[in-house]
Amino acid sequence: MIKIGVLGLQGAFREHVRSVEASGAKGIIVKRVEQLDDLDGLIIPGGESTTMRRLIDKYDFLEPLRQFGKQGKPIFGTCAGMILLASEIAGSDNVHLGLMDIKVERNAFGRQRESFEADLDMKGIAEGYNAVFIRAPYILEVGAGVDVLATYNDKIVLAQQGQFLACAFHPELTDDHRLTAHFVGMVENSKKTLAS
Amino acid sequence: MSKVGTDLVKRGMAEMQKGGVIMDVVNAEQAKIAEEAGAVAVMALERVPSDIRAAGGVARMADPTITEEVLNAVSIPVMAKARIGHIVEARVLESMGVDYIDESEVLTPADDIYHINKRDFTVPFVCGCRDLGEATRRIGEGASMLRTKGEPGTGNVVEAVNHIRKVQSQIRQLRALSEDEVMVFAKENGAPFEILMQIREEGRLPVVNFAAGGVATPSDAALMMQLGADGVFVGSGIFKSDNPAKFARAIVEATTHYDDYKLIGELSKDLGTAMAGIEMSTLTPADRMADRSE
């Protein structure tokens, strides 16, 4: 069975596990670096990116996470997780994992009172998908190898680059598991490729 | 078409705070220390609960200058307190762009009968509870997040422990009831029936429930997590300790790794003096903030 870890330092990680399991894979909460070895793919959940980064540093997760991605294993970053994946953050010299060639802006849709739900069409994945944006970031620019899979009001909110997937919203908060299922599919393919 | 202020958006915001620590701060400098230490949000206040306790008199919403200063200082979410039932204080905070409002018994209630109808607002609310009746009444009024009341500003965790245990225990009782017994449970606990039915079905509260009111050490924070809290509010504990930055980091780590006792032991070394605590029996009924408005 495909094993997908959810980084469980802070944030909505249990909901992601539920969504992974509803999509037919095994979900595992990851709190320690050594757990990464056993996984086929990883989700970095929504939460507070500054808090997560501090805990990532504290427990020496940064380099092992980078290596996990560089081995070709898929990583899915949602909201704060997208910020952690990005190679550039607007208005900041800070880069966290820097695995994906995207430039993001934090809290780009505004504060909590501007947070919203909206229907999205995700290229090749789902139409009419109810996406929940909470103090959400968006992607300002993407590099050459990045596919833009969804936009909202012309802002990029879902993108994929090889084994990396990033979204600005929270797929774990609803019962629509189509995006998680897409990621599970990415992990299945990569497991086959990495095995051969 | 986008929709703002929905239950999903309001409750979802609290979901993102899970496993984290929300810290009381009274100025920009403290807010930055909290953010740097890994707080998931800060609560902007004019005075921390232990100082409110010491000052006496009527405690109100903070001066908006302080709240604005904190809003501008950090990129993590900013919460602020309004008095129970004070619709206008809450509207003022909403208009300032505060991310979450705490309708809080730490301030002197403006209405000793009714709480705010929180469904009318776009901004989400957190409210205190001591048992499942109180928790479900607040959810019924539209609270998107709960916290135990504990006994704020005492540095004594006993009441927060009582409250989280009570809520968890009542959820277990409710789950064991047959459907035809739920209405009497609703009557006896002053709890809205439909919300009880939902909790019975799902086995948990429909919103996140944090611990608050008396958490003073890393071990206290980890204890609350073990008892089933989704995260921790620390009020007076941090900035009333000797070394706030170190204390704040230790509480954040103990909350993440609440079952790693060796780590909590390490974190607890040389933290300096925690805030002075108050024994519950020395409080007069008028001193007890948790009993304000139920």
Tab-separated table of C-alpha atoms in Angstrom:
chain	number	residue	atom	x	y	z
A	1	MET	CA	0.000	0.000	0.000
A	2	ILE	CA	1.125	3.534	-0.755
A	3	LYS	CA	2.319	5.323	2.399
A	4	ILE	CA	1.895	9.064	2.553
A	5	GLY	CA	3.220	11.061	5.466
A	6	VAL	CA	1.679	14.281	6.716
A	7	LEU	CA	4.130	16.594	8.458
A	8	GLY	CA	2.596	16.800	11.940
A	9	LEU	CA	4.488	19.575	13.669
A	10	GLN	CA	1.541	21.975	13.721
A	11	GLY	CA	-1.665	22.602	11.794
A	12	ALA	CA	-4.480	20.583	10.228
A	13	PHE	CA	-2.581	17.326	9.799
A	14	ARG	CA	-5.251	14.879	11.027
A	15	GLU	CA	-7.679	16.108	8.365
A	16	HIS	CA	-5.085	15.406	5.680
A	17	VAL	CA	-4.628	11.869	7.008
A	18	ARG	CA	-8.392	11.382	6.765
A	19	SER	CA	-8.375	12.658	3.180
A	20	VAL	CA	-5.384	10.447	2.220
A	21	GLU	CA	-7.119	7.394	3.662
A	22	ALA	CA	-10.354	8.258	1.871
A	23	SER	CA	-8.249	8.266	-1.321
A	24	GLY	CA	-7.033	4.706	-0.740
A	25	ALA	CA	-3.535	5.249	0.668
A	26	LYS	CA	-2.144	4.897	4.176
A	27	GLY	CA	-1.718	8.207	6.007
A	28	ILE	CA	0.998	8.612	8.621
A	29	ILE	CA	1.582	11.595	10.919
A	30	VAL	CA	5.267	12.527	10.754
A	31	LYS	CA	6.846	14.129	13.801
A	32	ARG	CA	10.388	12.775	13.491
A	33	VAL	CA	12.968	12.847	10.730
A	34	GLU	CA	13.578	9.070	10.729
A	35	GLN	CA	9.940	8.462	9.757
A	36	LEU	CA	10.626	9.982	6.314
A	37	ASP	CA	12.590	6.919	5.148
A	38	ASP	CA	9.521	4.773	5.194
A	39	LEU	CA	7.315	7.037	3.061
A	40	ASP	CA	6.393	7.175	-0.632
A	41	GLY	CA	5.120	10.749	-0.534
A	42	LEU	CA	4.603	13.641	1.869
A	43	ILE	CA	2.020	16.337	2.519
A	44	ILE	CA	3.040	19.588	4.193
A	45	PRO	CA	-0.228	20.859	5.676
A	46	GLY	CA	-1.745	24.233	6.315
A	47	GLY	CA	-0.980	25.939	9.601
A	48	GLU	CA	1.232	28.866	10.442
A	49	SER	CA	4.302	28.810	8.193
A	50	THR	CA	6.510	30.731	10.637
A	51	THR	CA	5.641	28.291	13.431
A	52	MET	CA	6.251	25.293	11.196
A	53	ARG	CA	9.570	26.646	10.008
A	54	ARG	CA	10.742	27.153	13.568
A	55	LEU	CA	9.850	23.565	14.445
A	56	ILE	CA	11.405	22.292	11.196
A	57	ASP	CA	14.662	24.001	12.169
A	58	LYS	CA	14.492	22.894	15.754
A	59	TYR	CA	14.171	19.230	14.799
A	60	ASP	CA	16.555	19.388	11.818
A	61	PHE	CA	13.888	18.568	9.262
A	62	LEU	CA	14.967	21.072	6.615
A	63	GLU	CA	17.711	19.133	4.839
A	64	PRO	CA	15.999	15.701	5.128
A	65	LEU	CA	12.832	17.225	3.612
A	66	ARG	CA	14.866	18.691	0.730
A	67	GLN	CA	16.546	15.333	0.162
A	68	PHE	CA	13.161	13.590	0.248
A	69	GLY	CA	12.001	15.781	-2.621
A	70	LYS	CA	15.267	15.592	-4.547
A	71	GLN	CA	15.111	11.782	-4.529
A	72	GLY	CA	12.015	12.182	-6.681
A	73	LYS	CA	9.443	11.476	-3.983
A	74	PRO	CA	6.318	13.635	-4.327
A	75	ILE	CA	5.542	16.455	-1.916
A	76	PHE	CA	2.202	18.287	-1.725
A	77	GLY	CA	2.221	21.642	0.068
A	78	THR	CA	-1.102	23.212	1.022
A	79	CYS	CA	-1.351	26.882	2.066
A	80	ALA	CA	1.502	27.218	4.603
A	81	GLY	CA	2.976	24.101	2.970
A	82	MET	CA	3.032	25.909	-0.378
A	83	ILE	CA	5.031	28.739	1.205
A	84	LEU	CA	7.488	26.198	2.575
A	85	LEU	CA	7.947	24.643	-0.904
A	86	ALA	CA	8.458	27.938	-2.748
A	87	SER	CA	11.796	29.137	-4.090
A	88	GLU	CA	10.913	32.773	-3.440
A	89	ILE	CA	8.658	34.616	-0.995
A	90	ALA	CA	7.646	38.175	-1.867
A	91	GLY	CA	8.940	40.773	0.569
A	92	SER	CA	11.199	38.307	2.339
A	93	ASP	CA	14.743	37.004	2.000
A	94	ASN	CA	13.618	33.838	3.675
A	95	VAL	CA	13.360	30.680	1.617
A	96	HIS	CA	12.338	27.484	3.344
A	97	LEU	CA	12.622	24.287	1.268
A	98	GLY	CA	12.970	26.080	-2.062
A	99	LEU	CA	12.014	22.931	-3.974
A	100	MET	CA	9.498	24.448	-6.364
A	101	ASP	CA	10.171	27.176	-8.871
A	102	ILE	CA	7.377	29.486	-7.724
A	103	LYS	CA	7.279	32.948	-6.171
A	104	VAL	CA	4.557	33.251	-3.523
A	105	GLU	CA	3.040	36.022	-1.481
A	106	ARG	CA	1.881	35.305	2.056
A	107	ASN	CA	-1.643	36.278	3.195
A	108	ALA	CA	-2.075	37.638	-0.318
A	109	PHE	CA	-5.880	37.471	-0.288
A	110	GLY	CA	-5.992	39.446	2.973
A	111	ARG	CA	-6.727	38.829	6.611
A	112	GLN	CA	-9.261	36.409	8.102
A	113	ARG	CA	-12.307	38.587	7.323
A	114	GLU	CA	-11.370	38.347	3.625
A	115	SER	CA	-11.068	34.536	3.795
A	116	PHE	CA	-13.522	32.797	1.445
A	117	GLU	CA	-14.887	29.725	-0.282
A	118	ALA	CA	-15.088	29.587	-4.071
A	119	ASP	CA	-15.664	27.074	-6.859
A	120	LEU	CA	-12.574	26.203	-8.868
A	121	ASP	CA	-11.842	24.291	-12.041
A	122	MET	CA	-8.613	22.369	-11.736
A	123	LYS	CA	-7.076	21.437	-15.069
A	124	GLY	CA	-7.324	17.691	-15.645
A	125	ILE	CA	-8.311	17.054	-12.014
A	126	ALA	CA	-11.765	18.382	-11.181
A	127	GLU	CA	-14.386	20.925	-12.134
A	128	GLY	CA	-16.655	22.753	-9.717
A	129	TYR	CA	-14.399	22.044	-6.749
A	130	ASN	CA	-15.256	23.959	-3.568
A	131	ALA	CA	-11.969	25.433	-2.374
A	132	VAL	CA	-11.537	27.002	1.077
A	133	PHE	CA	-9.076	29.908	1.265
A	134	ILE	CA	-7.994	30.993	4.750
A	135	ARG	CA	-5.629	33.967	5.049
A	136	ALA	CA	-4.391	32.382	1.882
A	137	PRO	CA	-1.251	33.001	-0.137
A	138	TYR	CA	-1.127	32.864	-3.908
A	139	ILE	CA	1.545	32.302	-6.537
A	140	LEU	CA	2.843	35.474	-8.186
A	141	GLU	CA	5.154	33.869	-10.756
A	142	VAL	CA	6.070	30.393	-11.899
A	143	GLY	CA	9.237	29.093	-13.553
A	144	ALA	CA	9.424	27.377	-16.936
A	145	GLY	CA	8.791	23.810	-15.759
A	146	VAL	CA	5.720	24.618	-13.691
A	147	ASP	CA	2.164	23.801	-14.801
A	148	VAL	CA	-0.510	26.186	-13.616
A	149	LEU	CA	-3.529	23.994	-12.796
A	150	ALA	CA	-5.985	26.501	-11.327
A	151	THR	CA	-6.482	30.217	-10.941
A	152	TYR	CA	-8.958	32.312	-8.994
A	153	ASN	CA	-9.557	35.894	-10.159
A	154	ASP	CA	-6.425	35.488	-12.301
A	155	LYS	CA	-4.300	34.550	-9.298
A	156	ILE	CA	-2.492	31.208	-9.449
A	157	VAL	CA	-3.752	28.949	-6.685
A	158	LEU	CA	-2.699	25.457	-7.807
A	159	ALA	CA	0.488	24.419	-9.612
A	160	GLN	CA	2.566	21.343	-10.260
A	161	GLN	CA	6.225	20.910	-11.113
A	162	GLY	CA	7.178	17.271	-11.631
A	163	GLN	CA	6.797	15.555	-8.273
A	164	PHE	CA	5.820	18.761	-6.470
A	165	LEU	CA	2.252	19.993	-6.064
A	166	ALA	CA	1.235	23.208	-4.301
A	167	CYS	CA	-2.122	24.814	-3.585
A	168	ALA	CA	-3.141	27.997	-1.809
A	169	PHE	CA	-6.347	26.534	-0.343
A	170	HIS	CA	-7.301	23.731	2.050
A	171	PRO	CA	-8.370	20.473	0.346
A	172	GLU	CA	-8.417	18.730	3.751
A	173	LEU	CA	-11.309	20.794	5.109
A	174	THR	CA	-14.003	19.421	2.810
A	175	ASP	CA	-15.192	15.928	1.917
A	176	ASP	CA	-14.217	16.390	-1.734
A	177	HIS	CA	-11.069	14.271	-2.021
A	178	ARG	CA	-10.412	14.728	-5.751
A	179	LEU	CA	-7.267	16.816	-5.335
A	180	THR	CA	-5.814	14.506	-2.673
A	181	ALA	CA	-6.634	11.579	-4.987
A	182	HIS	CA	-4.643	13.333	-7.729
A	183	PHE	CA	-1.670	13.539	-5.375
A	184	VAL	CA	-2.062	9.877	-4.371
A	185	GLY	CA	-1.927	9.113	-8.117
A	186	MET	CA	1.322	11.118	-8.407
A	187	VAL	CA	2.783	9.085	-5.538
A	188	GLU	CA	1.702	5.777	-7.124
A	189	ASN	CA	3.401	6.733	-10.400
A	190	SER	CA	6.582	7.873	-8.692
A	191	LYS	CA	6.763	4.672	-6.650
A	192	LYS	CA	6.626	2.646	-9.883
A	193	THR	CA	9.249	4.853	-11.544
A	194	LEU	CA	11.584	4.862	-8.557
A	195	ALA	CA	11.300	1.068	-8.254
A	196	SER	CA	12.185	0.439	-11.900
B	1	MET	CA	-18.759	33.562	-6.810
B	2	SER	CA	-16.957	33.585	-3.509
B	3	LYS	CA	-18.476	33.458	-0.054
B	4	VAL	CA	-16.893	35.067	3.018
B	5	GLY	CA	-17.620	34.404	6.687
B	6	THR	CA	-18.956	30.873	6.182
B	7	ASP	CA	-18.745	28.260	8.942
B	8	LEU	CA	-16.106	26.413	6.937
B	9	VAL	CA	-13.917	29.497	6.611
B	10	LYS	CA	-14.400	30.553	10.243
B	11	ARG	CA	-13.937	27.120	11.790
B	12	GLY	CA	-11.191	26.251	9.292
B	13	MET	CA	-9.099	29.173	10.520
B	14	ALA	CA	-9.066	27.582	13.999
B	15	GLU	CA	-8.195	24.195	12.481
B	16	MET	CA	-4.953	25.750	11.201
B	17	GLN	CA	-4.042	26.779	14.738
B	18	LYS	CA	-4.158	23.226	16.061
B	19	GLY	CA	-1.157	21.908	17.907
B	20	GLY	CA	-0.045	25.479	18.453
B	21	VAL	CA	0.261	28.074	21.185
B	22	ILE	CA	-1.570	31.400	21.216
B	23	MET	CA	0.133	33.992	23.388
B	24	ASP	CA	-1.166	37.091	25.169
B	25	VAL	CA	0.817	40.221	24.274
B	26	VAL	CA	0.431	43.864	25.249
B	27	ASN	CA	2.668	45.573	22.667
B	28	ALA	CA	4.518	45.104	19.362
B	29	GLU	CA	7.742	44.052	21.030
B	30	GLN	CA	6.065	41.172	22.874
B	31	ALA	CA	4.180	40.208	19.711
B	32	LYS	CA	7.475	39.857	17.844
B	33	ILE	CA	8.973	37.750	20.629
B	34	ALA	CA	5.899	35.502	20.473
B	35	GLU	CA	6.042	35.181	16.679
B	36	GLU	CA	9.764	34.487	16.748
B	37	ALA	CA	9.221	31.797	19.388
B	38	GLY	CA	6.745	30.021	17.118
B	39	ALA	CA	3.345	31.166	18.419
B	40	VAL	CA	0.542	30.399	15.927
B	41	ALA	CA	-1.263	33.612	16.870
B	42	VAL	CA	-1.142	36.398	19.410
B	43	MET	CA	-3.882	37.870	21.565
B	44	ALA	CA	-3.563	41.646	21.728
B	45	LEU	CA	-4.478	43.020	25.146
B	46	GLU	CA	-4.024	46.133	27.224
B	47	ARG	CA	-3.098	44.083	30.278
B	48	VAL	CA	-2.495	40.359	30.771
B	49	PRO	CA	-5.042	38.601	33.004
B	50	SER	CA	-2.886	38.601	36.137
B	51	ASP	CA	-2.544	42.399	35.852
B	52	ILE	CA	-6.278	42.746	35.223
B	53	ARG	CA	-6.789	40.753	38.397
B	54	ALA	CA	-4.369	42.995	40.306
B	55	ALA	CA	-5.811	46.245	38.926
B	56	GLY	CA	-9.459	45.428	39.697
B	57	GLY	CA	-12.261	47.661	38.406
B	58	VAL	CA	-13.858	47.231	34.987
B	59	ALA	CA	-11.695	45.624	32.293
B	60	ARG	CA	-12.642	46.599	28.727
B	61	MET	CA	-11.519	46.056	25.132
B	62	ALA	CA	-7.916	47.221	24.700
B	63	ASP	CA	-7.109	50.691	23.383
B	64	PRO	CA	-7.228	50.256	19.570
B	65	THR	CA	-3.747	51.802	19.373
B	66	ILE	CA	-2.344	48.683	21.034
B	67	THR	CA	-4.320	46.320	18.809
B	68	GLU	CA	-3.217	48.209	15.676
B	69	GLU	CA	0.394	48.216	16.817
B	70	VAL	CA	0.252	44.426	17.193
B	71	LEU	CA	-1.587	43.974	13.858
B	72	ASN	CA	1.214	45.870	12.135
B	73	ALA	CA	4.027	44.111	13.961
B	74	VAL	CA	3.471	40.453	13.007
B	75	SER	CA	2.328	38.328	10.078
B	76	ILE	CA	0.734	35.595	12.224
B	77	PRO	CA	-2.993	36.003	13.047
B	78	VAL	CA	-3.973	38.536	15.687
B	79	MET	CA	-6.815	37.930	18.097
B	80	ALA	CA	-8.337	40.449	20.488
B	81	LYS	CA	-10.814	40.360	23.339
B	82	ALA	CA	-14.243	41.940	23.524
B	83	ARG	CA	-16.416	41.963	26.629
B	84	ILE	CA	-19.112	39.286	26.767
B	85	GLY	CA	-22.233	40.670	25.088
B	86	HIS	CA	-20.490	43.846	23.892
B	87	ILE	CA	-21.608	43.906	20.266
B	88	VAL	CA	-19.958	47.254	19.563
B	89	GLU	CA	-16.524	46.335	20.916
B	90	ALA	CA	-16.701	43.249	18.697
B	91	ARG	CA	-17.714	45.312	15.652
B	92	VAL	CA	-14.849	47.734	16.300
B	93	LEU	CA	-12.376	44.860	16.429
B	94	GLU	CA	-13.845	43.392	13.248
B	95	SER	CA	-13.535	46.722	11.470
B	96	MET	CA	-9.876	46.941	12.462
B	97	GLY	CA	-9.169	43.642	10.736
B	98	VAL	CA	-8.573	41.504	13.818
B	99	ASP	CA	-8.481	37.837	12.727
B	100	TYR	CA	-10.362	36.312	15.652
B	101	ILE	CA	-12.381	37.806	18.504
B	102	ASP	CA	-12.310	36.302	21.977
B	103	GLU	CA	-15.625	37.041	23.678
B	104	SER	CA	-13.944	36.764	26.999
B	105	GLU	CA	-14.777	36.458	30.673
B	106	VAL	CA	-11.309	37.878	31.391
B	107	LEU	CA	-12.872	41.271	30.673
B	108	THR	CA	-15.795	42.479	32.741
B	109	PRO	CA	-19.012	41.276	31.031
B	110	ALA	CA	-21.054	44.003	29.374
B	111	ASP	CA	-24.123	41.763	29.426
B	112	ASP	CA	-24.574	39.287	32.240
B	113	ILE	CA	-27.375	37.401	30.493
B	114	TYR	CA	-26.769	37.277	26.758
B	115	HIS	CA	-23.713	36.578	24.651
B	116	ILE	CA	-23.137	38.133	21.217
B	117	ASN	CA	-24.917	36.541	18.249
B	118	LYS	CA	-21.692	35.597	16.572
B	119	ARG	CA	-23.397	34.368	13.391
B	120	ASP	CA	-23.943	38.015	12.414
B	121	PHE	CA	-20.200	38.574	12.016
B	122	THR	CA	-17.732	37.811	9.229
B	123	VAL	CA	-14.879	37.543	11.716
B	124	PRO	CA	-14.831	34.299	13.736
B	125	PHE	CA	-15.131	34.112	17.528
B	126	VAL	CA	-13.601	31.988	20.239
B	127	CYS	CA	-15.454	31.576	23.557
B	128	GLY	CA	-14.723	29.958	26.890
B	129	CYS	CA	-16.486	26.887	28.298
B	130	ARG	CA	-16.412	24.807	31.449
B	131	ASP	CA	-18.624	21.936	30.322
B	132	LEU	CA	-20.432	20.566	27.309
B	133	GLY	CA	-23.584	22.613	27.961
B	134	GLU	CA	-21.648	25.849	27.878
B	135	ALA	CA	-19.601	24.655	24.883
B	136	THR	CA	-22.685	23.823	22.815
B	137	ARG	CA	-24.517	27.022	23.776
B	138	ARG	CA	-21.578	29.026	22.471
B	139	ILE	CA	-21.471	26.937	19.280
B	140	GLY	CA	-25.204	27.551	18.961
B	141	GLU	CA	-24.546	31.302	19.113
B	142	GLY	CA	-21.959	30.915	16.374
B	143	ALA	CA	-18.603	30.469	18.120
B	144	SER	CA	-16.128	28.931	15.641
B	145	MET	CA	-13.600	27.902	18.272
B	146	LEU	CA	-13.739	27.080	21.966
B	147	ARG	CA	-11.321	27.170	24.839
B	148	THR	CA	-11.592	26.083	28.426
B	149	LYS	CA	-12.157	28.985	30.778
B	150	GLY	CA	-9.745	27.717	33.401
B	151	GLU	CA	-9.069	30.479	35.905
B	152	PRO	CA	-7.220	33.226	34.032
B	153	GLY	CA	-4.265	35.049	35.509
B	154	THR	CA	-3.708	32.582	38.342
B	155	GLY	CA	-0.837	30.512	36.959
B	156	ASN	CA	-2.793	27.573	38.414
B	157	VAL	CA	-3.822	24.948	35.906
B	158	VAL	CA	-6.355	23.134	38.098
B	159	GLU	CA	-9.493	24.772	36.703
B	160	ALA	CA	-8.401	24.326	33.074
B	161	VAL	CA	-7.832	20.638	33.846
B	162	ASN	CA	-11.302	20.374	35.407
B	163	HIS	CA	-12.892	22.018	32.392
B	164	ILE	CA	-11.205	19.973	29.679
B	165	ARG	CA	-11.879	16.765	31.590
B	166	LYS	CA	-15.511	17.694	32.047
B	167	VAL	CA	-16.044	18.408	28.360
B	168	GLN	CA	-14.258	15.223	27.251
B	169	SER	CA	-16.096	13.102	29.794
B	170	GLN	CA	-19.469	14.506	28.783
B	171	ILE	CA	-18.718	13.790	25.116
B	172	ARG	CA	-18.058	10.164	26.078
B	173	GLN	CA	-21.312	10.027	28.063
B	174	LEU	CA	-23.219	11.512	25.160
B	175	ARG	CA	-21.822	8.964	22.727
B	176	ALA	CA	-23.043	6.145	24.971
B	177	LEU	CA	-26.611	7.473	25.085
B	178	SER	CA	-29.327	6.046	22.864
B	179	GLU	CA	-30.977	8.572	20.586
B	180	ASP	CA	-34.126	8.773	22.731
B	181	GLU	CA	-32.033	9.768	25.765
B	182	VAL	CA	-30.370	12.777	24.136
B	183	MET	CA	-33.238	15.222	24.692
B	184	VAL	CA	-33.105	14.753	28.446
B	185	PHE	CA	-29.325	15.227	28.346
B	186	ALA	CA	-29.997	18.443	26.405
B	187	LYS	CA	-32.500	19.594	29.017
B	188	GLU	CA	-30.277	18.782	31.981
B	189	ASN	CA	-27.235	20.483	30.502
B	190	GLY	CA	-28.965	23.430	28.863
B	191	ALA	CA	-27.467	22.240	25.583
B	192	PRO	CA	-28.913	22.659	22.071
B	193	PHE	CA	-30.280	19.284	20.949
B	194	GLU	CA	-29.190	19.376	17.291
B	195	ILE	CA	-25.600	20.184	18.181
B	196	LEU	CA	-25.566	17.330	20.704
B	197	MET	CA	-26.857	14.951	18.014
B	198	GLN	CA	-24.018	16.027	15.749
B	199	ILE	CA	-21.402	15.546	18.488
B	200	ARG	CA	-22.864	12.133	19.348
B	201	GLU	CA	-22.654	11.114	15.690
B	202	GLU	CA	-19.113	12.384	15.051
B	203	GLY	CA	-17.697	11.650	18.481
B	204	ARG	CA	-16.152	15.086	18.805
B	205	LEU	CA	-16.941	18.782	19.002
B	206	PRO	CA	-17.623	20.411	15.618
B	207	VAL	CA	-15.049	23.113	16.407
B	208	VAL	CA	-11.506	23.185	17.754
B	209	ASN	CA	-11.164	23.335	21.555
B	210	PHE	CA	-8.030	24.883	23.084
B	211	ALA	CA	-6.931	24.958	26.712
B	212	ALA	CA	-6.748	28.287	28.504
B	213	GLY	CA	-6.716	29.826	31.937
B	214	GLY	CA	-3.786	29.040	34.210
B	215	VAL	CA	-1.294	27.322	31.877
B	216	ALA	CA	2.092	28.449	33.244
B	217	THR	CA	4.798	25.881	32.330
B	218	PRO	CA	5.789	23.599	29.407
B	219	SER	CA	4.502	20.638	31.428
B	220	ASP	CA	1.163	22.379	31.955
B	221	ALA	CA	0.838	22.882	28.198
B	222	ALA	CA	1.707	19.234	27.482
B	223	LEU	CA	-0.745	18.093	30.157
B	224	MET	CA	-3.580	19.982	28.494
B	225	MET	CA	-2.698	18.416	25.131
B	226	GLN	CA	-2.738	14.951	26.675
B	227	LEU	CA	-6.149	15.600	28.166
B	228	GLY	CA	-7.467	16.291	24.663
B	229	ALA	CA	-6.967	20.014	24.038
B	230	ASP	CA	-6.276	20.921	20.389
B	231	GLY	CA	-3.797	23.625	21.393
B	232	VAL	CA	-3.010	26.054	24.180
B	233	PHE	CA	-3.565	29.704	25.075
B	234	VAL	CA	-0.940	31.110	27.395
B	235	GLY	CA	-1.911	34.383	28.991
B	236	SER	CA	0.127	35.741	31.824
B	237	GLY	CA	2.507	32.735	31.903
B	238	ILE	CA	4.998	33.925	29.307
B	239	PHE	CA	5.551	37.613	29.816
B	240	LYS	CA	5.303	37.290	33.598
B	241	SER	CA	8.171	34.789	33.627
B	242	ASP	CA	11.847	35.726	34.023
B	243	ASN	CA	12.894	34.933	30.457
B	244	PRO	CA	9.874	35.304	28.138
B	245	ALA	CA	11.611	34.329	24.856
B	246	LYS	CA	13.015	31.113	26.259
B	247	PHE	CA	9.805	30.355	28.112
B	248	ALA	CA	7.742	30.913	24.965
B	249	ARG	CA	9.910	28.585	22.871
B	250	ALA	CA	9.782	25.892	25.539
B	251	ILE	CA	5.982	26.033	25.712
B	252	VAL	CA	5.695	25.819	21.906
B	253	GLU	CA	7.920	22.728	21.776
B	254	ALA	CA	6.216	21.031	24.707
B	255	THR	CA	2.870	21.541	22.955
B	256	THR	CA	4.141	19.914	19.734
B	257	HIS	CA	5.830	16.991	21.494
B	258	TYR	CA	3.437	16.638	24.404
B	259	ASP	CA	4.231	12.943	24.927
B	260	ASP	CA	8.025	13.238	24.777
B	261	TYR	CA	8.849	13.437	28.482
B	262	LYS	CA	12.604	13.455	28.071
B	263	LEU	CA	12.311	16.475	25.794
B	264	ILE	CA	9.908	18.255	28.148
B	265	GLY	CA	12.375	17.624	30.943
B	266	GLU	CA	15.144	19.233	28.894
B	267	LEU	CA	12.919	22.159	27.941
B	268	SER	CA	12.053	22.782	31.573
B	269	LYS	CA	15.656	23.211	32.707
B	270	ASP	CA	16.860	26.642	33.780
B	271	LEU	CA	13.749	28.431	32.622
B	272	GLY	CA	13.932	30.774	35.574
B	273	THR	CA	10.961	31.456	37.746
B	274	ALA	CA	7.502	30.861	36.305
B	275	MET	CA	4.832	33.395	37.163
B	276	ALA	CA	3.699	33.342	40.768
B	277	GLY	CA	0.583	31.203	41.189
B	278	ILE	CA	-2.627	31.695	43.126
B	279	GLU	CA	-4.312	28.892	45.089
B	280	MET	CA	-7.998	28.595	44.099
B	281	SER	CA	-9.306	28.525	47.683
B	282	THR	CA	-7.878	32.012	48.270
B	283	LEU	CA	-10.118	33.464	45.529
B	284	THR	CA	-13.447	34.916	46.586
B	285	PRO	CA	-16.453	34.185	44.331
B	286	ALA	CA	-16.113	37.737	42.954
B	287	ASP	CA	-12.498	36.988	41.980
B	288	ARG	CA	-13.464	34.003	39.858
B	289	MET	CA	-13.537	35.082	36.212
B	290	ALA	CA	-14.650	31.646	34.985
B	291	ASP	CA	-18.016	32.015	36.730
B	292	ARG	CA	-18.866	35.160	34.797
B	293	SER	CA	-21.760	34.682	32.393
B	294	GLU	CA	-22.548	31.116	31.360
